[in-house]
Coordinates of C-alpha atoms in Angstrom, one line a residue:
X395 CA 95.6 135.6 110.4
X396 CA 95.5 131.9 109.0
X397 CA 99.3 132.1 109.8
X398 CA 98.4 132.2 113.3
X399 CA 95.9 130.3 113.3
X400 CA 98.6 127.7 111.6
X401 CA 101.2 128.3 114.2
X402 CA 98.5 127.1 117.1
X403 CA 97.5 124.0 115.2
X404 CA 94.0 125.4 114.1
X405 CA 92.1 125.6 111.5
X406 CA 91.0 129.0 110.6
X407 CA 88.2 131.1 112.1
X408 CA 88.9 128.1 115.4
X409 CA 86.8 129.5 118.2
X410 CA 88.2 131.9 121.4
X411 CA 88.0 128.6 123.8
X412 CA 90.2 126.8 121.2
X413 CA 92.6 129.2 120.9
X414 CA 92.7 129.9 124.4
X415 CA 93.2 126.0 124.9
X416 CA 95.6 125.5 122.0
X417 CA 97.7 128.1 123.3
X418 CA 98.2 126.9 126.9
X419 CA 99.0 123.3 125.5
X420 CA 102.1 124.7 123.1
X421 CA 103.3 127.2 125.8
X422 CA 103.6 124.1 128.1
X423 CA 104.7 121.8 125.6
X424 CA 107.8 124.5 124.2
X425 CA 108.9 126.0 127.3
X426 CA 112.6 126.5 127.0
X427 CA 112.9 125.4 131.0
X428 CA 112.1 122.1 129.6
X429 CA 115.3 121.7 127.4
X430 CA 117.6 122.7 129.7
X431 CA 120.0 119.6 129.3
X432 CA 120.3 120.2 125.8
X433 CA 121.2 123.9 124.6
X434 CA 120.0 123.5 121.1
X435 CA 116.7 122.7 122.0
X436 CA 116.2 125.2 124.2
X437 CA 117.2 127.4 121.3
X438 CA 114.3 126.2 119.2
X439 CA 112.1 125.8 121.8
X440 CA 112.6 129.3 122.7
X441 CA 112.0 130.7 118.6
X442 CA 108.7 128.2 118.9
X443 CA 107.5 130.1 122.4
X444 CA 108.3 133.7 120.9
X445 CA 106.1 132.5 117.4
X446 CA 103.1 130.8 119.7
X447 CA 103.5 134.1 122.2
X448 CA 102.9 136.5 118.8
X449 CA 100.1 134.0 117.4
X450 CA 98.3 134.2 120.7
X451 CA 98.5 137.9 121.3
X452 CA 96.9 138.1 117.6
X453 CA 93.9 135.8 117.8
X454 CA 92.6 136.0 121.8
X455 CA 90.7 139.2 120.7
X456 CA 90.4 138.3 116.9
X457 CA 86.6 137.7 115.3
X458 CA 86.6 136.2 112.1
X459 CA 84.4 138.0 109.7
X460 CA 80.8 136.2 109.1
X461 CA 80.2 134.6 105.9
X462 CA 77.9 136.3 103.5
X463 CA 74.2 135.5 103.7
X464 CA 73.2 132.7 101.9
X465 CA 69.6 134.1 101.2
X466 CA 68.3 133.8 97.5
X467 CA 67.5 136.3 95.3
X468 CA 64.1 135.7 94.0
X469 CA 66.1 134.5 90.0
X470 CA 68.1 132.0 92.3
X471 CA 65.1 130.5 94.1
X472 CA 64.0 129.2 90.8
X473 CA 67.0 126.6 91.1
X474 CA 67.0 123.6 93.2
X475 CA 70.1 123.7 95.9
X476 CA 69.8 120.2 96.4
X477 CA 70.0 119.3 93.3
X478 CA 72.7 115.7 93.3
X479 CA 76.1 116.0 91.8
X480 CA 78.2 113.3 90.6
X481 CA 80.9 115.6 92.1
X482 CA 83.0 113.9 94.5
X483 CA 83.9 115.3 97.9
X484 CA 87.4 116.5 98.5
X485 CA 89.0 116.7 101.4
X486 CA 90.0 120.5 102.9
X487 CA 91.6 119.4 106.3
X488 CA 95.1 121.0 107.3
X489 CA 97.8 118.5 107.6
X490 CA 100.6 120.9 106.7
X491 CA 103.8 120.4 107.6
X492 CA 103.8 122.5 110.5
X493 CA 101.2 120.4 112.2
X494 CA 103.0 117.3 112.0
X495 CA 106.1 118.8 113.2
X496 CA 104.0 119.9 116.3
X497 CA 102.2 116.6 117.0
X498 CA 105.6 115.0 117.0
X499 CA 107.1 117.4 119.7
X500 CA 104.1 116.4 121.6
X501 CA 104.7 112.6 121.4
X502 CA 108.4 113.0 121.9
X503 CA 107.8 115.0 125.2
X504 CA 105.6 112.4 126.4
X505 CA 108.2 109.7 125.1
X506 CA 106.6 107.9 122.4
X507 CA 109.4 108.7 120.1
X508 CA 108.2 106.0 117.1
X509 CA 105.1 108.1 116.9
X510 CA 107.3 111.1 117.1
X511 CA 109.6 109.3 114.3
X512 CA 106.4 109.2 111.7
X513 CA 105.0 112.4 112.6
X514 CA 108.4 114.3 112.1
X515 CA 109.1 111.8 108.9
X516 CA 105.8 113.4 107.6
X517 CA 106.7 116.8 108.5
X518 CA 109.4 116.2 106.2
X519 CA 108.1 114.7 103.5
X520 CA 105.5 117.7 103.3
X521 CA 108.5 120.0 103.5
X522 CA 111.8 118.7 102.6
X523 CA 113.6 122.0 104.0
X524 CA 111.9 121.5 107.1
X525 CA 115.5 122.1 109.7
X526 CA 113.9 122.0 112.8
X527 CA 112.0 118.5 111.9
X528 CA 115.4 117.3 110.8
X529 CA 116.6 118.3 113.8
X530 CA 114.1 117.1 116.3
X531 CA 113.7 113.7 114.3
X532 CA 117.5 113.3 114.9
X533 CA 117.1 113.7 118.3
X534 CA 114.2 111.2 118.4
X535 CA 116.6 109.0 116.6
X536 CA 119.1 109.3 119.0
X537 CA 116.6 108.5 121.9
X538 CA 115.7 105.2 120.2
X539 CA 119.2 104.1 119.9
X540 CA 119.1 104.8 116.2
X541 CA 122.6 107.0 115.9
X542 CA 123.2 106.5 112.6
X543 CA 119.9 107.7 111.7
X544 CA 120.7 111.2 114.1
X545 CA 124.0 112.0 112.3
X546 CA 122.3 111.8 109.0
X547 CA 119.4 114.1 110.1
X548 CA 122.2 116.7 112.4
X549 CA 123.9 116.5 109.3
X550 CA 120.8 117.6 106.6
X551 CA 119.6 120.2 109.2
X552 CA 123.4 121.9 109.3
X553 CA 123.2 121.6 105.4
X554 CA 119.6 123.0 104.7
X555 CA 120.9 125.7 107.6
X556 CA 123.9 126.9 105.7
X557 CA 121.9 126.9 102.3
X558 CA 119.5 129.1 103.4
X559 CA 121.9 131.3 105.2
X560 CA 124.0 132.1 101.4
X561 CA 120.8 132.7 100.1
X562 CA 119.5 135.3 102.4
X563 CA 123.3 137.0 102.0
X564 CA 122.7 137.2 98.1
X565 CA 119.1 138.0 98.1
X566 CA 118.5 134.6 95.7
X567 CA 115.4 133.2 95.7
X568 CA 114.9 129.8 97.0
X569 CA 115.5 127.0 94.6
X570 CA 113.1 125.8 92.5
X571 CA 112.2 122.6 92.3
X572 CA 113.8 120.4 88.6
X573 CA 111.1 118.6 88.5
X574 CA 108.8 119.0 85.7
X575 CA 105.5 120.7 86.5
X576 CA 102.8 120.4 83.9
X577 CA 99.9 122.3 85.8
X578 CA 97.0 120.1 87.9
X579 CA 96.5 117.4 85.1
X580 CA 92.7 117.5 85.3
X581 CA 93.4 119.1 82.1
X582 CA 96.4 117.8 80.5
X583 CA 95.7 115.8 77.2
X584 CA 96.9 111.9 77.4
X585 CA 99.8 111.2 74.8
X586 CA 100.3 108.4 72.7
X587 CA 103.4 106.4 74.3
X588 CA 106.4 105.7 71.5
X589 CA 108.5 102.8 71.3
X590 CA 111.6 103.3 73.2
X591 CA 114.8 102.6 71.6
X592 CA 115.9 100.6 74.5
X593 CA 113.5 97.8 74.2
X594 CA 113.6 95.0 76.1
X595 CA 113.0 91.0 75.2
X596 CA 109.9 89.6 77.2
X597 CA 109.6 85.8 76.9
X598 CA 106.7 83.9 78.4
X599 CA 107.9 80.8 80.4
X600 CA 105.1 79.0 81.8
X601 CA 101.8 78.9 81.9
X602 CA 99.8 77.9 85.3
X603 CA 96.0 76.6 85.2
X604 CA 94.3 75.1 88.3
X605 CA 91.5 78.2 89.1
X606 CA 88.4 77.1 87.5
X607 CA 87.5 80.8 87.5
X608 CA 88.8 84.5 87.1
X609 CA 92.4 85.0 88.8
X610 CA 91.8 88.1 90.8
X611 CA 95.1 88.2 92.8
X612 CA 98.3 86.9 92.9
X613 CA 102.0 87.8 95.4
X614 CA 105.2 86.4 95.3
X615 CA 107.2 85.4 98.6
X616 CA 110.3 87.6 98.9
X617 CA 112.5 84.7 98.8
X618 CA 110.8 83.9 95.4
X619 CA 110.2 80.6 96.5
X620 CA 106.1 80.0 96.6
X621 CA 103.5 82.5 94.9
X622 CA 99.8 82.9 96.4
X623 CA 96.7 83.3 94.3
X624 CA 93.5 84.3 95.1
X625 CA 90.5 83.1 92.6
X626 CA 86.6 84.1 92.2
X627 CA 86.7 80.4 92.7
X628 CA 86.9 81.1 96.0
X629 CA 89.6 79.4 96.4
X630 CA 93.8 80.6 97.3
X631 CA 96.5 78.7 96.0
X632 CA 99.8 78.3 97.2
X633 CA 102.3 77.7 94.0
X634 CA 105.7 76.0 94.6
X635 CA 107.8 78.0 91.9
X636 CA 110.4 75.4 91.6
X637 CA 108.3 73.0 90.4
X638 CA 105.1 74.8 89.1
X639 CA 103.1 72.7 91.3
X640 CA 100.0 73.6 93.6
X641 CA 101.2 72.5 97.1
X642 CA 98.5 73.9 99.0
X643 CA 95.0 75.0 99.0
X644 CA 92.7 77.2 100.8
X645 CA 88.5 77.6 100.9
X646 CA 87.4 78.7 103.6
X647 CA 85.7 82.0 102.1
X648 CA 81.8 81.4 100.9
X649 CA 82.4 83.7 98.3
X650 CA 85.1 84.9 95.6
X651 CA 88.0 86.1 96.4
X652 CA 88.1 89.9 95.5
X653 CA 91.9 90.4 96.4
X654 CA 94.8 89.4 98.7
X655 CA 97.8 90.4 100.9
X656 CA 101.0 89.3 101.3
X657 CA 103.2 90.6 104.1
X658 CA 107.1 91.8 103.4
X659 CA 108.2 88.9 105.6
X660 CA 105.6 86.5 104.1
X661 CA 104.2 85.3 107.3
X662 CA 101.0 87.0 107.4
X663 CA 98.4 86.6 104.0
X664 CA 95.4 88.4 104.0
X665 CA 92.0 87.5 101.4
X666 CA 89.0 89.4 101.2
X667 CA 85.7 88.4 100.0
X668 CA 82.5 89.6 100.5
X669 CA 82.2 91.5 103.4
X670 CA 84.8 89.6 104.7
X671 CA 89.0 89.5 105.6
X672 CA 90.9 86.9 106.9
X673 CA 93.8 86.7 108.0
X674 CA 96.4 83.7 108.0
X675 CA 99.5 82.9 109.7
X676 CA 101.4 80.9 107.3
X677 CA 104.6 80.2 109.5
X678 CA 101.5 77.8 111.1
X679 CA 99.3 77.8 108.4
X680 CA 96.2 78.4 110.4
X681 CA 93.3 81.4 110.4
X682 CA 94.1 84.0 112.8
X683 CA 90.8 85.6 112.4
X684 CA 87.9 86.9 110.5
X685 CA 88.4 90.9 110.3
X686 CA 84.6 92.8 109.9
X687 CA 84.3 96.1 108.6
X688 CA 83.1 96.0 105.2
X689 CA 79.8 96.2 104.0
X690 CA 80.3 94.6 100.3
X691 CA 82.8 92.9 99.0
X692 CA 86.5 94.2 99.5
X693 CA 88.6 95.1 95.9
X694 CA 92.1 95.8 97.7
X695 CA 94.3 95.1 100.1
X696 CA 97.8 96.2 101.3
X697 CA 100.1 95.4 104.1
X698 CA 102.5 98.3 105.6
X699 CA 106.5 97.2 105.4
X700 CA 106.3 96.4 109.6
X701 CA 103.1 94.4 108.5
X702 CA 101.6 96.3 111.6
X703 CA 98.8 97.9 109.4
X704 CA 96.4 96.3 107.1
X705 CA 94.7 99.0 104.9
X706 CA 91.1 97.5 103.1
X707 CA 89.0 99.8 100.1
X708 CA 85.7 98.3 99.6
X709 CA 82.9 98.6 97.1
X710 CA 80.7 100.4 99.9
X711 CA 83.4 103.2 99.8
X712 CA 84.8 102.6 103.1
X713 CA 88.8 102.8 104.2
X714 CA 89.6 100.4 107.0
X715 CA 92.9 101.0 108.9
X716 CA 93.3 97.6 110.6
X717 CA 96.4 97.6 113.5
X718 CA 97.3 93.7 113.7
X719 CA 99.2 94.8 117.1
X720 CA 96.8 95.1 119.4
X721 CA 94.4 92.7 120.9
X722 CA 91.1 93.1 120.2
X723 CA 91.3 95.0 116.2
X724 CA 89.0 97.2 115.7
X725 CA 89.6 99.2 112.5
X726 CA 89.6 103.1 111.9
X727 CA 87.3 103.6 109.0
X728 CA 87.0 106.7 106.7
X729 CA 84.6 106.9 103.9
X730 CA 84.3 108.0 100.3
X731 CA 81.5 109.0 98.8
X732 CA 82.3 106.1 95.6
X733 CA 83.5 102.5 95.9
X734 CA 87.4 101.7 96.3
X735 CA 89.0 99.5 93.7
X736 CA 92.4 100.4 94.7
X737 CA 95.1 100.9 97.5
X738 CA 98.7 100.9 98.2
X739 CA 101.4 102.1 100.8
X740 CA 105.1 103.7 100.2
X741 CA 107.6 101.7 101.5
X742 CA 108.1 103.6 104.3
X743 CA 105.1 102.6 105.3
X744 CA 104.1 106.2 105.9
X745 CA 101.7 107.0 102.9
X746 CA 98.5 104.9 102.0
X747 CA 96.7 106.5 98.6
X748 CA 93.8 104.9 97.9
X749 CA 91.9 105.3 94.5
X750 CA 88.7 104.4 93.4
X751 CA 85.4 105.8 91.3
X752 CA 85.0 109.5 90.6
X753 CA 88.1 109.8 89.6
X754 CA 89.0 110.6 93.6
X755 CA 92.7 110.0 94.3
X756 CA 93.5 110.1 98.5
X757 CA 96.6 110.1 100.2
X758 CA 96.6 108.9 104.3
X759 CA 98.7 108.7 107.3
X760 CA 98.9 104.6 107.7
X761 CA 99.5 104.5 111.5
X762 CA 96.2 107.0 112.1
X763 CA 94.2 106.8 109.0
X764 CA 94.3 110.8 109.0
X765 CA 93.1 112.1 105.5
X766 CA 96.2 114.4 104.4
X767 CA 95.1 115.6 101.0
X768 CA 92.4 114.3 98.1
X769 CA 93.5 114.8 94.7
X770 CA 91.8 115.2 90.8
X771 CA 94.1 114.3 88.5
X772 CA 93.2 111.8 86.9
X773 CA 90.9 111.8 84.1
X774 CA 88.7 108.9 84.9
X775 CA 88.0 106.1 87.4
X776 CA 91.1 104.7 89.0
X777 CA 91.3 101.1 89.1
X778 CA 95.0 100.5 89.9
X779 CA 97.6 102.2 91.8
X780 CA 101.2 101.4 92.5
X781 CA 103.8 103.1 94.4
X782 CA 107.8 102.7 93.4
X783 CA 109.8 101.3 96.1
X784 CA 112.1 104.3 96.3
X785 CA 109.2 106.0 97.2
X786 CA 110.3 109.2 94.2
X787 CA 106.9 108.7 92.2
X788 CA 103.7 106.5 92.1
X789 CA 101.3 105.9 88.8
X790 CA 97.4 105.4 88.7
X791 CA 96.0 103.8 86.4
X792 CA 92.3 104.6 84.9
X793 CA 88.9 103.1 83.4
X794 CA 89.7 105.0 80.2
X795 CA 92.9 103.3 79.8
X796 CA 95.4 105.6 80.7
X797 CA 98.0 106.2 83.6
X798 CA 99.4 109.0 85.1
X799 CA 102.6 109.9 87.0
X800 CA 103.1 111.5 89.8
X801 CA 106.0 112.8 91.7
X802 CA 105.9 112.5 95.6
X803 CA 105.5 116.0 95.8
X804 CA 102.3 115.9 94.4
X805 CA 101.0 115.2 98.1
X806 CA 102.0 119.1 98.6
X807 CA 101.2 120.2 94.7
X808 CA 98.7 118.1 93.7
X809 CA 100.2 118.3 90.0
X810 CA 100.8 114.7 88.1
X811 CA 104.0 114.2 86.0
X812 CA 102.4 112.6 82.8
X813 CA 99.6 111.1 81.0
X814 CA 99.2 109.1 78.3
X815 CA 97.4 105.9 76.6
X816 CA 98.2 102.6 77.9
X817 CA 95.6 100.1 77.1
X818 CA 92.5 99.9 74.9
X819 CA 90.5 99.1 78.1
X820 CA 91.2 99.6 81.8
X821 CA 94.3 99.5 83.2
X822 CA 93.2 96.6 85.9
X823 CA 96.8 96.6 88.0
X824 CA 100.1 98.5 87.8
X825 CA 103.4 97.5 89.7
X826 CA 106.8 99.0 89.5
X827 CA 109.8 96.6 89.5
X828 CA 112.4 96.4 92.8
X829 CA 114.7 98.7 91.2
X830 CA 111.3 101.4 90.6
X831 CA 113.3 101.6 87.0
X832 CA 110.3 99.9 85.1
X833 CA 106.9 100.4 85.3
X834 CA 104.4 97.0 83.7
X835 CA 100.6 97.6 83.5
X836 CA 97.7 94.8 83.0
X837 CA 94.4 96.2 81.0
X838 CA 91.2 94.9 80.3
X839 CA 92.0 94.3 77.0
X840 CA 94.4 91.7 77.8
X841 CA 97.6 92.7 76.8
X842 CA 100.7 93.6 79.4
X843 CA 102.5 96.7 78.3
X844 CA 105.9 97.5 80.2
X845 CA 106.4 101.2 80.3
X846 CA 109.6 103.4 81.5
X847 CA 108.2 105.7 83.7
X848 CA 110.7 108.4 83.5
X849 CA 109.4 109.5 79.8
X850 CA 106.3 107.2 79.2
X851 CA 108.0 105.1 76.5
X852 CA 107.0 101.5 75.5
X853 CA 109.7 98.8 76.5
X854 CA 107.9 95.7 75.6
X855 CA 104.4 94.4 74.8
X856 CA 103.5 91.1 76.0
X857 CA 101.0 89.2 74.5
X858 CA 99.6 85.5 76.2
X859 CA 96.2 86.1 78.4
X860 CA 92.8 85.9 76.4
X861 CA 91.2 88.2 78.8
X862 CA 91.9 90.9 81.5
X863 CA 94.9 90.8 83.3
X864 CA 93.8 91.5 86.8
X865 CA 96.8 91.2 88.6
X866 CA 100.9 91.5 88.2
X867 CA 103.8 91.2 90.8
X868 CA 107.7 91.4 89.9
X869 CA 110.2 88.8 91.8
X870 CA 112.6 90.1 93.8
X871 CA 115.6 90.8 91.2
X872 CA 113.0 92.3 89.0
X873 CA 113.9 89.8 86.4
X874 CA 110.6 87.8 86.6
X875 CA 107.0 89.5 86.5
X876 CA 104.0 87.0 87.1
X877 CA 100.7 87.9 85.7
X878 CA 97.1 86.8 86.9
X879 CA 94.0 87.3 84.6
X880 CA 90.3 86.5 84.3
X881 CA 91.1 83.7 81.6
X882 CA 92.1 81.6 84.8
X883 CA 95.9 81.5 84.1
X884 CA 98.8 82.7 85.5
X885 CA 101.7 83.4 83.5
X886 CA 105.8 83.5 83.9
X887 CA 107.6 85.8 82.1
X888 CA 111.3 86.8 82.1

């Protein structure tokens, strides 16, 4: 019965009126009369009708069995129900694969085929074998002008279709997955990283002082020209790297900066404070506004590729998704029941996981701020998160000093890849290099350890801060990592 409750876009036990109303909207929306200039959408559309036809007929009479009575037994009154728990709250919403798909035929048959692009990207992403999201995302390709993008999806949907047809004709089962699976992690024992015998030579270059206060963020511009800083002075600095010389400086926050922003274009920077964004235009080098959301001071920031979403994580918990495309922003806010000290999105700009106290890992749809799936892995607070550019894997990293892997598929299986013992403090800020071939982490303790994240092996150790390292970016070749701590430094290594 959940099946069909699936197939209608419901969650289970949904009530008659719902079902009666979900139906109607996905008999409309997949009625093969509606394909009739293109044959093999009619085909699907007609599959989709007979599936929505079947899930209908099962649930318009269906009544979900009651839950059991919740009245203590005289032994259980003696407890207190109430009682508080330092246990967070996970999310249980149903953002399968099979709802995205859906949402995305919707938006394609009303024409807003770049929603209908993410929706059917996400489809995939929850289900890689997913033909008929292949196959409608090529189309939606192919309505934006995109053809290149169409043949490649026509092409994986014929592929995926002729793999599954040899394996029905010799009875196989479907492939497993080669990628290591080592249970949930919430109970996987941190190991004690090795030296690698591919080391690598890490020298320190310069050294940069002009904060008169904690560094709490630093980004590079793409071109690898000027680097931004952002200070508990409350002050940004703008750093020409050619010369080593502040050319510019910003205070216009009351307050320290907590963390900051820098577009993939390197137009737009964005500082939080307390309470408090802003967000510059550096092409003029003006304010562009003061965004309000927050109720305490923000600890991360992140820009989406298109720099059309901002994503915030404060100390009171909250989750803003700002769109800098409209007008008047007004941000969609979700909140956590703990303060959020991290946040990052893939690079296709589809995925924001945000991390935080109580251990709570959560994964988001950028564009909609949808909550697709909370996750426990990790064994303590998570104070940095980063996600590798080729989008295969992303690492957390927590209070206890340790980081964990995970594969992209652990939005679907919730498992992490590996654990072990980074730092002999927290691990303040992780970032994988252009090439998503190295992984470096900052910890409280002040060293920087550079990891391969393929096996958890030590590549370097660098040694140079006298106190946390709050922040690390990587230039553009990879060649160059810049490192930002509270002793008020910045540091060049190559």
């Amino acid at each position: 019965m959940n099946r069909y409750y699936e197939i209608l876009g419901l969650q289970p036990g949904a009530s008659q009126a719902d079902v009666k109303q979900a139906y109607r909207a996905l008999a409309k929306l997949w009625h093969p009369d509606r394909f009739t200039d293109n044959p093999a959408m009619q085909r699907q559309a007609e599959e989709k009708l007979k599936a929505i036809n079947e899930a209908y007929r099962q649930l318009k009479d269906y009544q979900p069995p009651k839950a059991p009575s919740q009245t203590a037994s005289p032994r259980s009154s003696r407890t207190t129900p109430t009682q508080p728990t330092d246990r967070p709250t996970v999310s249980a919403k149903a953002t399968n694969a099979e709802f995205w798909y859906n949402r995305g035929a919707e938006n394609a048959s009303l024409g807003r085929y770049k929603e209908a692009l993410e929706d059917f990207s996400m489809a995939i992403r929850l289900n890689p074998n997913y033909v008929e999201a292949y196959r409608y995302r090529g189309f939606t390709h192919s309505m934006l002008g995109f053809e290149l993008g169409a043949e490649s999806d026509l092409r994986q949907a014929k592929a995926l279709e002729l793999e599954q047809r040899v394996a029905e004709r010799s009875s196989a089962p479907p492939p497993q997955s080669t990628q290591s699976n080592n249970g949930s992690g919430s109970g996987k024992t941190p190991a004690t990283p090795t030296p690698s015998s591919q080391t690598q030579a890490w020298n320190r270059i310069y050294t940069w002082q002009d904060h008169t206060d904690a560094v709490s963020g630093i980004a590079v511009s793409r071109d690898t020209k000027f680097l931004v800083s952002g200070s508990w002075d409350a002050t940004v600095k703008f750093w020409n790297l050619k010369t080593g010389a502040v050319f510019h400086t910003l205070a216009k926050h009351g307050a320290p900066i907590t963390a900051i922003a820098l577009s993939l274009d390197g137009q737009l920077l964005a500082t939080g404070s307390d309470r408090t964004i802003k967000l510059w235009d550096l092409k003029l080098g003006n304010l562009l506004r003061s965004l309000e959301g927050h109720t305490a001071a923000i600890h991360a920031l992140a820009f989406s590729a298109d720099h059309r979403v901002l994503v915030s994580g404060g100390q009171d918990g909250a989750v803003c998704f700002w769109n800098l495309k409209t007008s008047r922003i007004k941000p969609v806010i979700q909140r956590q029941n703990a303060p959020v000290l991290a946040v990052t999105i893939s690079s296709d700009g589809q995925l924001a996981l945000v991390g935080g106290e109580k251990r709570l890992l959560t994964l988001y749809q950028t564009r909609t701020g949808e909550v697709l799936r909370s996750l426990l892995g990790h064994p303590a607070n998570i104070h940095s998160i980063a996600m590798s550019p080729d989008g295969r894997q992303f690492a957390t990293g927590g209070s206890d000093g340790t980081i964990a892997i995970w594969a992209d598929s652990a939005i679907v299986s919730g498992n992490l890849e590996r654990l072990w013992v980074a730092h002999a403090g927290a691990v303040r800020s992780l970032v994988f290099s252009p090439d998503s071939r190295i992984l470096a982490s900052g910890g409280a303790d002040g060293t920087i350890q550079v990891w391969n994240p393929q096996t958890g092996d030590r590549l370097a150790s660098l040694r140079g801060h006298t106190d946390a390292v709050n922040t690390l970016c990587f230039s553009a070749t990879g060649r160059t990592l810049f490192s930002g701590s509270a002793d008020k430094t910045i540091n060049l290594w190559q």
